[in-house]
C-alpha atoms as one frame of an Amber mdcrd trajectory, in Angstrom:
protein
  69.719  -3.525  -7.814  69.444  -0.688 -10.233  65.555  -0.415 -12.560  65.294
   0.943 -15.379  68.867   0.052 -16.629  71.324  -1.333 -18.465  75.050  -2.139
 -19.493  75.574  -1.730 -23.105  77.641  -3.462 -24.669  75.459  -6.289 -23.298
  77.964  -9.157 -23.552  81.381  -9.067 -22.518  83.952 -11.407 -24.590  83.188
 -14.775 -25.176  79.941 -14.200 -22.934  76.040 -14.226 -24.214  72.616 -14.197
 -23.192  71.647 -16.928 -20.614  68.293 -17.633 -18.986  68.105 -17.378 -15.221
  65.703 -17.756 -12.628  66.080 -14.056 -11.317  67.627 -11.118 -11.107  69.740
 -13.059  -8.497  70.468 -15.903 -10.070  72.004 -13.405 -13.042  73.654 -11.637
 -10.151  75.144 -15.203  -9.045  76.105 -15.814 -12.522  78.045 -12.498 -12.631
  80.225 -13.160  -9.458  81.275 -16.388 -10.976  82.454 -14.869 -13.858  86.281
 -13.415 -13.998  85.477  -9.693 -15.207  82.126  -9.461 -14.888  81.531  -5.902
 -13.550  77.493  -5.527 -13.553  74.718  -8.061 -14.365  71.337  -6.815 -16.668
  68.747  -8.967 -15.976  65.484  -9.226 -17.919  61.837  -9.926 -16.452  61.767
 -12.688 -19.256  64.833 -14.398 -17.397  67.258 -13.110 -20.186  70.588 -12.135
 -18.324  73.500 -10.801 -19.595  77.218 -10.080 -18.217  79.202  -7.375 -19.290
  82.487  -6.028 -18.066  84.584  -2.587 -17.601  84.007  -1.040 -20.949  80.167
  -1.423 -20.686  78.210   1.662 -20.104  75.033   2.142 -18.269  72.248   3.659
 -19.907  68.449   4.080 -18.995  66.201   1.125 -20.625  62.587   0.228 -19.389
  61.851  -3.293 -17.233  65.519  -4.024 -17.288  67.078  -4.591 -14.132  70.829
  -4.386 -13.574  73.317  -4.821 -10.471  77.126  -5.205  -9.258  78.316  -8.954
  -9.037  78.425  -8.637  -5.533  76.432  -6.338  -2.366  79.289  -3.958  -1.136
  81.454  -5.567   2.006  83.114  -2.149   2.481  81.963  -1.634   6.711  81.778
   2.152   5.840  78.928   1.497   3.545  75.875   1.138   4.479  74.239  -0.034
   1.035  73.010  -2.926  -0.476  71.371  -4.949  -2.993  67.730  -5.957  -2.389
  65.792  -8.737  -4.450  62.407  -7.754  -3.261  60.510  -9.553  -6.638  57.055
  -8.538  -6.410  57.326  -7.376  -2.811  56.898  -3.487  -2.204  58.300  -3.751
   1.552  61.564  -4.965   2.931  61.829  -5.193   6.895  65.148  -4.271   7.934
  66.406  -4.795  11.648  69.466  -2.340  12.513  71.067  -2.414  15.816  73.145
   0.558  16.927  75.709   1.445  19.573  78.005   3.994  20.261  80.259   1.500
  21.469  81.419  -0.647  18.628  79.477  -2.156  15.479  79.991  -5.726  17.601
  77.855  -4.311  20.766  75.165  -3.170  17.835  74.700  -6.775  16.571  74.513
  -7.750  20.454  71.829  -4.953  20.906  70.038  -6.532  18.000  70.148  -9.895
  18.763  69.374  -9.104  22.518  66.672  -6.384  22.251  64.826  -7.658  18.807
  66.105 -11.382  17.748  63.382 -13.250  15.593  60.356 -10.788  16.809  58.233
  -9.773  14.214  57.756  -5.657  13.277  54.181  -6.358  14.696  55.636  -7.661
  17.968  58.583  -4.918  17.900  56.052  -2.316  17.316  53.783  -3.558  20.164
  56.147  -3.561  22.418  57.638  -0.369  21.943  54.189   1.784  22.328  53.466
  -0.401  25.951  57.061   0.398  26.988  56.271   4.535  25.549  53.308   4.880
  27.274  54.411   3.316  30.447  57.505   5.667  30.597  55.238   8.630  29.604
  52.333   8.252  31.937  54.961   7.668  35.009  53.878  11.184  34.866  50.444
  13.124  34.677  49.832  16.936  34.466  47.473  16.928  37.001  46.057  21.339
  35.630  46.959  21.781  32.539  44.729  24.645  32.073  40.667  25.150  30.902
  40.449  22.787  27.511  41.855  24.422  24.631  43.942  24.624  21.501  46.681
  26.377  24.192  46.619  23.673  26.659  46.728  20.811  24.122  49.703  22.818
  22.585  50.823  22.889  26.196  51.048  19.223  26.734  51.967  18.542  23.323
  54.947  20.346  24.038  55.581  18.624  27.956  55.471  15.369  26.243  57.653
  16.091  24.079  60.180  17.357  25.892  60.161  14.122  28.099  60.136  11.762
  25.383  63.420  13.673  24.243  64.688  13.474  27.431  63.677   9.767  27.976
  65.067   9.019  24.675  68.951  10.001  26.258  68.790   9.662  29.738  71.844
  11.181  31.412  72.534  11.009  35.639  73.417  13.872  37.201
């Protein structure tokens, strides 16, 4: 969804304001609605329809939207009712395989864990891969021997990251 918008004309033909639940709801109301092209949806409930002649313009506390989130698989976008939320959690799976193997990835390596959970279990799984090894002289502590390791570590968390046999 769009803030700080809206469609003007308001109302397409035969069309006026309703009162809705949410910005979703109006969004809902939109898709039902043969040539509805973009919702504007009130924090009072007001929501309003408007078609292919309407044209956006900037408006405060007005929220406004497409009647439907995009199916197109080359986009990546999408609409996000977050109410009075200021965080979404979003689980992505990839693959360089096929976008099938990346929702098998996902399902497989994440499923119904929390971020908490996720994020737990990704720092044990770091620092057991990264302490397999230990720099046993790195040099007299200093700014140049931290940089030192900094840089070690690094370099085999990159390498970890994309393991390749040769």
């Amino acid at each position: 969804f769009e803030a700080d918008t809206q469609f003007i004309p308001l109302d397409m033909d035969g069309q006026h304001r309703t009162q809705e639940v949410s910005a979703l709801t109006c969004q809902l109301r939109c898709a039902g609605t043969p040539g509805c092209e973009h919702f504007t949806s009130w924090a009072d409930g007001g929501c309003h329809i408007s078609d292919s002649k309407s044209k956006r313009e900037k408006a405060q506390d007005i929220t406004t939207g497409p009647p439907h989130c995009p199916k197109d698989e080359k986009a990546r976008q999408c609409c996000f009712v977050l109410g009075d939320n200021t965080e979404a959690v979003v689980r992505i799976g990839t693959s360089f395989i096929s976008p099938t193997q990346a929702l098998r990835a996902l399902d497989k390596e994440i499923g119904d864990k929390s971020f908490e959970t996720v994020r737990n279990e990704a720092q044990k799984a770091w620092r057991t891969q990264l302490s397999a090894v230990s720099v046993e002289d790195a040099g007299p502590p200093s700014a140049t021997t931290l940089r030192r390791l900094e840089v070690f570590y690094t370099c085999l968390y990159r390498a970890l990251l994309f393991p390749r046999r040769l």
